[in-house]
CSV table of C-alpha atoms in Angstrom, one decimal:
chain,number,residue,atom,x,y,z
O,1,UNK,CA,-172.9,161.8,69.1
O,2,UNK,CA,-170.8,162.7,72.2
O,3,UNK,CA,-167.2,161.8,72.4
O,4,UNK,CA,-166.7,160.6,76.1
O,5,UNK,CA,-163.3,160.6,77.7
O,6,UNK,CA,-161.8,158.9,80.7
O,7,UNK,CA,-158.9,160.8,82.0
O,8,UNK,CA,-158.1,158.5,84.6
O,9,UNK,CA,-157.1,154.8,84.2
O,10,UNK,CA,-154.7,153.9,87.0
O,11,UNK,CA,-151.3,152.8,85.7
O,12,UNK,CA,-150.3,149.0,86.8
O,13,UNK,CA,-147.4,147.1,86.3
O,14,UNK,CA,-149.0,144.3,84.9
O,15,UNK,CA,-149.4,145.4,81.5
O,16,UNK,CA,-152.1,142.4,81.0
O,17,UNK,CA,-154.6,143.9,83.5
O,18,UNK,CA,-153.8,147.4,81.7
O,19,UNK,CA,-154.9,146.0,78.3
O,20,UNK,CA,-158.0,144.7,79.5
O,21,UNK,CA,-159.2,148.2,81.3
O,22,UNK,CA,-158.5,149.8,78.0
O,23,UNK,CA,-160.3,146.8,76.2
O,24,UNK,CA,-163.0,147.8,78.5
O,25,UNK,CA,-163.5,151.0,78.0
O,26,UNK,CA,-163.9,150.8,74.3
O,27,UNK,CA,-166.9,148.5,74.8
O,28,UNK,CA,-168.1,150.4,76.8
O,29,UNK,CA,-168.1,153.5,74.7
O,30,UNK,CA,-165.1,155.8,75.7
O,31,UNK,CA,-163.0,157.0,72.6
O,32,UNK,CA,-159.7,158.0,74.9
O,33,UNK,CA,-158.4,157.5,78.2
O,34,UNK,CA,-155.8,158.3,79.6
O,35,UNK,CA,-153.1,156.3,81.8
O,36,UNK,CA,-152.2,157.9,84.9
O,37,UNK,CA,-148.8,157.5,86.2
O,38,UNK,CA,-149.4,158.9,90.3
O,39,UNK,CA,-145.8,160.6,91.7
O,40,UNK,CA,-146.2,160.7,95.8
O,41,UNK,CA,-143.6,163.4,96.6
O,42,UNK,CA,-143.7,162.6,99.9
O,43,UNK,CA,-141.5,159.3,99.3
O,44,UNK,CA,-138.0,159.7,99.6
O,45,UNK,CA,-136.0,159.8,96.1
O,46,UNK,CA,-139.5,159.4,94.5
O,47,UNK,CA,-138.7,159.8,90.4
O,48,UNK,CA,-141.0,160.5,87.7
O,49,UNK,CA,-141.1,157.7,84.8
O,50,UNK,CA,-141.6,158.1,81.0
O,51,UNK,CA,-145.0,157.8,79.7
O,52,UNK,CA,-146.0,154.7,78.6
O,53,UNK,CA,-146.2,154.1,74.9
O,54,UNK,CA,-149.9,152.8,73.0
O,55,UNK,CA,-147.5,151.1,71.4
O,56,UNK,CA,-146.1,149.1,74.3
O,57,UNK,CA,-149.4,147.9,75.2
O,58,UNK,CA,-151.4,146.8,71.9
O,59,UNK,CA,-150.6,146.1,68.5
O,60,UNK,CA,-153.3,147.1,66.9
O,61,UNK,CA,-155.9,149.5,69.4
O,62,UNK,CA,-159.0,148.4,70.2
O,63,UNK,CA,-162.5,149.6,68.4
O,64,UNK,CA,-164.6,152.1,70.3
O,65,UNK,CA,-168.2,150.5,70.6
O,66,UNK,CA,-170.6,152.0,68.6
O,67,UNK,CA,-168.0,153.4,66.2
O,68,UNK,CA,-165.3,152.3,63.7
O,69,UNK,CA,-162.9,154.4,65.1
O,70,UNK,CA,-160.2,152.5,67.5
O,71,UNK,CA,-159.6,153.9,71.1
O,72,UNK,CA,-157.1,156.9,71.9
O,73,UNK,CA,-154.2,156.3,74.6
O,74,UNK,CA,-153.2,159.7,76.6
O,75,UNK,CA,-150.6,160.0,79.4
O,76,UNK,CA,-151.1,161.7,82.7
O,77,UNK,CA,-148.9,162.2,85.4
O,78,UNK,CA,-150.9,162.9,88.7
O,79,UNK,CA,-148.3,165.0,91.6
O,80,UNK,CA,-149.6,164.2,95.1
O,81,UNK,CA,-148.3,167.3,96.9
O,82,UNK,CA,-148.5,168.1,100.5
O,83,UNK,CA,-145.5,171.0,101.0
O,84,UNK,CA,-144.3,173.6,98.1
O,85,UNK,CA,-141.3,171.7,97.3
O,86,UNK,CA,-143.1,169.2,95.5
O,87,UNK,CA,-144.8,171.4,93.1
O,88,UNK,CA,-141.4,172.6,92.2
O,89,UNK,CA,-141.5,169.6,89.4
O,90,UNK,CA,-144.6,171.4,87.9
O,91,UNK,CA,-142.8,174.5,86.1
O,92,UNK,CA,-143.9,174.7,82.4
O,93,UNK,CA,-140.5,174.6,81.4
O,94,UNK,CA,-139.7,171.2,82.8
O,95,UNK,CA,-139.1,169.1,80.1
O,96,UNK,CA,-141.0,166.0,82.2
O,97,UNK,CA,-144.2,167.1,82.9
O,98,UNK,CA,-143.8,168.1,78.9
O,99,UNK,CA,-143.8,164.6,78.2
O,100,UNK,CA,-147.9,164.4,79.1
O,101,UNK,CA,-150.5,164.9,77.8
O,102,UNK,CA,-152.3,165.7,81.4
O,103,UNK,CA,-150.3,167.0,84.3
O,104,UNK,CA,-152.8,167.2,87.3
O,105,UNK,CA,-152.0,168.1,91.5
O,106,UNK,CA,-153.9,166.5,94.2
O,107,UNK,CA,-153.2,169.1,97.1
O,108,UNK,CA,-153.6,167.8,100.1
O,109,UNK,CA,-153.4,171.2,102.6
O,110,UNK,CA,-155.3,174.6,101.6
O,111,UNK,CA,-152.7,176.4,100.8
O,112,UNK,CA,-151.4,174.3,98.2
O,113,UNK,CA,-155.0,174.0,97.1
O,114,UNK,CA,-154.9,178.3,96.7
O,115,UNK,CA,-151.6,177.8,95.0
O,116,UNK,CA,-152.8,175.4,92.5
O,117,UNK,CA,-155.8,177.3,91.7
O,118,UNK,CA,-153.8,180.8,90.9
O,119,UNK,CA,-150.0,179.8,90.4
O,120,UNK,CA,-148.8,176.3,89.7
O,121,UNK,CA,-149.0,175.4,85.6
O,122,UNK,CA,-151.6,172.0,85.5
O,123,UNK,CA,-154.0,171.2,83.8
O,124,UNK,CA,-156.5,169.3,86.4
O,125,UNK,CA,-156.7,169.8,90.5
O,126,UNK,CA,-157.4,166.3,92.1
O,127,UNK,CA,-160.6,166.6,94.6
O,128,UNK,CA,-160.0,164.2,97.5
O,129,UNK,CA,-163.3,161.9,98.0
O,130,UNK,CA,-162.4,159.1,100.6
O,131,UNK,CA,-162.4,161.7,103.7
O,132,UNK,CA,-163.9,164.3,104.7
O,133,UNK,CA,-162.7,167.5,103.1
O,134,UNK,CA,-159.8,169.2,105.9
O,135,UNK,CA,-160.7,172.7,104.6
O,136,UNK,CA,-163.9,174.7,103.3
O,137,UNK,CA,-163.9,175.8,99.6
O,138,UNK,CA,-163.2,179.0,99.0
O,139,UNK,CA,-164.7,181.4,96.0
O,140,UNK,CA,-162.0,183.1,94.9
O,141,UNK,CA,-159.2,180.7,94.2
O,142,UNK,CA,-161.9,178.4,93.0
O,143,UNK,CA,-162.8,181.1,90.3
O,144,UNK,CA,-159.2,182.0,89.6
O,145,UNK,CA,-159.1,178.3,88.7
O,146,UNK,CA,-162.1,178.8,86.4
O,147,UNK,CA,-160.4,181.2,84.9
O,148,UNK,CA,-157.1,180.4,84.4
O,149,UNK,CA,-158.5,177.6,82.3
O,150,UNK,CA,-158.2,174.7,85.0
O,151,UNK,CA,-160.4,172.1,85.8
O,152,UNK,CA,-161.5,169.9,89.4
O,153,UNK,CA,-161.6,166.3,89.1
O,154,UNK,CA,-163.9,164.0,90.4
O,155,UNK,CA,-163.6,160.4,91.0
O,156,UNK,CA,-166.7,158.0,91.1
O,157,UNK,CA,-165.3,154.5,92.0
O,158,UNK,CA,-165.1,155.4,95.4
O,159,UNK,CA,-169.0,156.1,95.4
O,160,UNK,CA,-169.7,152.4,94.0
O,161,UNK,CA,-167.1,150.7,96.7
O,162,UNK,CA,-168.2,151.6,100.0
O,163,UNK,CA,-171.6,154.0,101.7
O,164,UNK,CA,-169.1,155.6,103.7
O,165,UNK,CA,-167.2,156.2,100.9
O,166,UNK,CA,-170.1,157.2,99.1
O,167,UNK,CA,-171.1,159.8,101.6
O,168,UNK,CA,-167.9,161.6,101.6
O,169,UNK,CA,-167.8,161.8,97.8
O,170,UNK,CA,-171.2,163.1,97.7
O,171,UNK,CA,-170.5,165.6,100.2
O,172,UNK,CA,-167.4,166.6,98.9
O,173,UNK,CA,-168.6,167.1,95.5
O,174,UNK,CA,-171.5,169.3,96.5
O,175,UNK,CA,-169.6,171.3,98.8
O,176,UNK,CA,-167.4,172.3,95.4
O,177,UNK,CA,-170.3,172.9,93.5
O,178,UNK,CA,-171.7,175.5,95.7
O,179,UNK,CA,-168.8,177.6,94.6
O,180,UNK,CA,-168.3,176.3,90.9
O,181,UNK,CA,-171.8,176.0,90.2
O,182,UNK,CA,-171.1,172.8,88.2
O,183,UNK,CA,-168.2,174.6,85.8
O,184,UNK,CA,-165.1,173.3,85.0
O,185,UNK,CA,-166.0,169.7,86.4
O,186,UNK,CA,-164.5,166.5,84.8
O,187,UNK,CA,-165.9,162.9,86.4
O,188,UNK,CA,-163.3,160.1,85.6
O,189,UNK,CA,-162.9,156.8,87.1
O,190,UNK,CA,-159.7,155.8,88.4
O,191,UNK,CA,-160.2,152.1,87.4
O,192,UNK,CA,-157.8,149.5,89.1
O,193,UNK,CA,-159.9,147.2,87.1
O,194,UNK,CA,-161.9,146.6,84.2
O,195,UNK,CA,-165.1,145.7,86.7
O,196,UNK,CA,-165.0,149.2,88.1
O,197,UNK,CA,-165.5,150.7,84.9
O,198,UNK,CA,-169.0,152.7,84.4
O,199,UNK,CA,-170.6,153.4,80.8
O,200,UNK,CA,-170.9,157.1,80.3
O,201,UNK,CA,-174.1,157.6,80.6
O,202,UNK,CA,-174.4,155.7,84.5
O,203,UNK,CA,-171.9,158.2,85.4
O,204,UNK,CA,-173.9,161.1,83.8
O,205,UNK,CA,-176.3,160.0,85.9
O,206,UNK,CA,-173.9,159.7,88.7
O,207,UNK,CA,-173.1,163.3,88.1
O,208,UNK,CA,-176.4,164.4,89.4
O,209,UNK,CA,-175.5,163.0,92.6
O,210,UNK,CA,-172.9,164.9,92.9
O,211,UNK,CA,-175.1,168.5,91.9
O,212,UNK,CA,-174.8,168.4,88.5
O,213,UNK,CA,-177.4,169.6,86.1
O,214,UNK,CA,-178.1,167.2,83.2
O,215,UNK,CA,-176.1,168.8,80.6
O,216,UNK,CA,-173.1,169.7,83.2
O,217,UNK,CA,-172.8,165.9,83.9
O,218,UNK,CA,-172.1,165.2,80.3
O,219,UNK,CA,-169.8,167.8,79.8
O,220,UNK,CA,-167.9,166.6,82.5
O,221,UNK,CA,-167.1,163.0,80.8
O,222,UNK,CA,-167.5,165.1,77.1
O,223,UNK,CA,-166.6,168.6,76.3
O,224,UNK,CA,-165.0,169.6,79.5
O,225,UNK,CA,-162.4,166.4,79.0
O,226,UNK,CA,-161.4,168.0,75.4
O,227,UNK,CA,-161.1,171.3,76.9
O,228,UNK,CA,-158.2,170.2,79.5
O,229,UNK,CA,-156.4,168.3,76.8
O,230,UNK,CA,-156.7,171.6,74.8
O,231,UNK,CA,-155.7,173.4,78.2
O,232,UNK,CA,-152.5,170.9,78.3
O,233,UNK,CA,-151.2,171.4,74.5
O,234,UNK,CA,-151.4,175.1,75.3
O,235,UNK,CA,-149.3,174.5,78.8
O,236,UNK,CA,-146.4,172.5,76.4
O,237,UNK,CA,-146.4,174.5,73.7
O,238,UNK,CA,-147.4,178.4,74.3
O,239,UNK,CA,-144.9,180.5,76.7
O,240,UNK,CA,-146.9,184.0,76.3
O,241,UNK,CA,-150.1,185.6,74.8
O,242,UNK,CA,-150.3,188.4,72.9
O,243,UNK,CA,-153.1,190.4,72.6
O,244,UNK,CA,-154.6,193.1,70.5
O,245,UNK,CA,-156.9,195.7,71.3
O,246,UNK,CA,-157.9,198.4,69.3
O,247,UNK,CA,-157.5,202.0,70.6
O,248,UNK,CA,-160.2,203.7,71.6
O,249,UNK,CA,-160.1,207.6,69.8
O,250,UNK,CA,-159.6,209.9,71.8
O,251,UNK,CA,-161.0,213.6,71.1
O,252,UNK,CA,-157.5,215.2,70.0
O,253,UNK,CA,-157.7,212.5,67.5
O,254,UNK,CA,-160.7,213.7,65.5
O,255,UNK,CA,-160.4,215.4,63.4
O,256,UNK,CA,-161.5,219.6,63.5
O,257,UNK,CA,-164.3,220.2,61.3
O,258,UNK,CA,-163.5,223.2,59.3
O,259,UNK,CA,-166.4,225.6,58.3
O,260,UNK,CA,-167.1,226.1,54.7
O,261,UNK,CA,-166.0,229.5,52.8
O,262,UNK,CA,-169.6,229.8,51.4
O,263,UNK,CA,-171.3,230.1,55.2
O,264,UNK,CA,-168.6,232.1,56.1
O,265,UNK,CA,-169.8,234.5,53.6
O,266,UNK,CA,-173.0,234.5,54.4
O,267,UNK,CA,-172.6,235.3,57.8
O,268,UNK,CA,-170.3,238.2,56.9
């Protein structure tokens, strides 16, 4: 059975309305989610908070439906970034974005977008869906991204709210995927409230909407989600990779093969 993960509850002050969207997503199948706190640098004095502690919000977690395991509770902190300065926050040796579990950029120019995709240390790049995209896609960042590890998020409440909403999200989406070709996609929700909430396998279904193959829609609420947590306890903990590779032997490095005395002889 397929874990599914939603890496995107909205954060609210009212810790009530918190519960129940947690409470929610158990029933409806999701064994973690994760809070997002949103930082807008473009406020004035805007500071980043501590994550919020599972333990702050239930005494005992709730049980995942289906299973008799209770719920996981991650922490995300989401950096909306629209000049370099604000990214300056997401250096891997800053000891608050070491404090979550995610750290994801919504960029909202293209060259932050290039930046996020080959320099800047997160572990998820926000795609805008409410508008229509202010720059094209382009294949190489988009594949440095791939392969740096990182992953594009996708947000589907948007596409249940509004048809004009819906439209852009669709046509964002597919305009990504013609680059991507559906890898390194994660679909979460960004639930306000519990209502908005989707079972897993609706927004599978959603996925295909957005270009997905079967299988690539279920990775995105699945496989892909534990890959970006993995991605994000490799971004806290690891500062360097080493890497071994044997050395290919070069021809002074064989040996000389030495003629026997006995055909010597002969040939004397």
């Amino acid at each position: 059975m397929a874990v599914f993960v939603d890496l995107n509850i909205t954060n609210c002050t009212e810790v009530k309305k918190l519960q129940s969207i947690i409470e929610m997503a158990a029933h409806l199948g999701y064994s973690a989610v994760a809070i997002n706190h949103v930082a807008d640098m473009e406020r004035k004095k805007m500071e980043i908070e501590k994550p919020i502690s599972p333990a702050d919000l239930f005494s005992s977690l709730p049980t995942v439906q289906g299973k008799s395991t209770p719920i996981k509770i991650l922490t995300r902190l989401t950096i909306i970034a629209s000049d370099p300065s604000h990214c300056n926050v997401l250096r891997s040796t800053s000891p608050l974005t070491r404090q979550y579990d995610i750290v994801a950029v919504y960029p909202k120019t293209e060259k932050l977008f290039h930046a996020a995709c080959t320099n800047i240390d997160v572990d998820v790049i926000c795609i805008n869906v409410t508008e229509k995209y202010p720059f094209f896609f382009r294949k190489p960042p988009v594949n440095a991204a791939i392969e740096r590890g990182i992953f594009f998020e996708l947000i589907y409440t948007p596409a249940i709210k509004d048809s004009t909403l819906r439209r852009y999200t669709i046509s964002n989406a597919l305009s990504l995927m013609q680059i991507c070709k559906g890898k390194n996609i994660i679909i979460s929700s960004a639930a306000e409230r519990p209502l908005e909430l989707r079972g897993p396998y609706d927004v599978a279904t959603l996925g295909l909407l957005f270009g997905l193959s079967e299988a690539a829609a279920k990775a995105a609420l699945s496989v892909n989600c534990r890959s970006a947590l993995l991605h994000g306890e490799t971004r806290k903990t690891a500062f360097g990779i080493t890497l071994t590779v044997k050395k290919p032997k070069s021809e002074e490095d064989e040996p000389t093969t030495v003629e026997p005395v006995f055909k010597k002889a002969k040939k004397e």
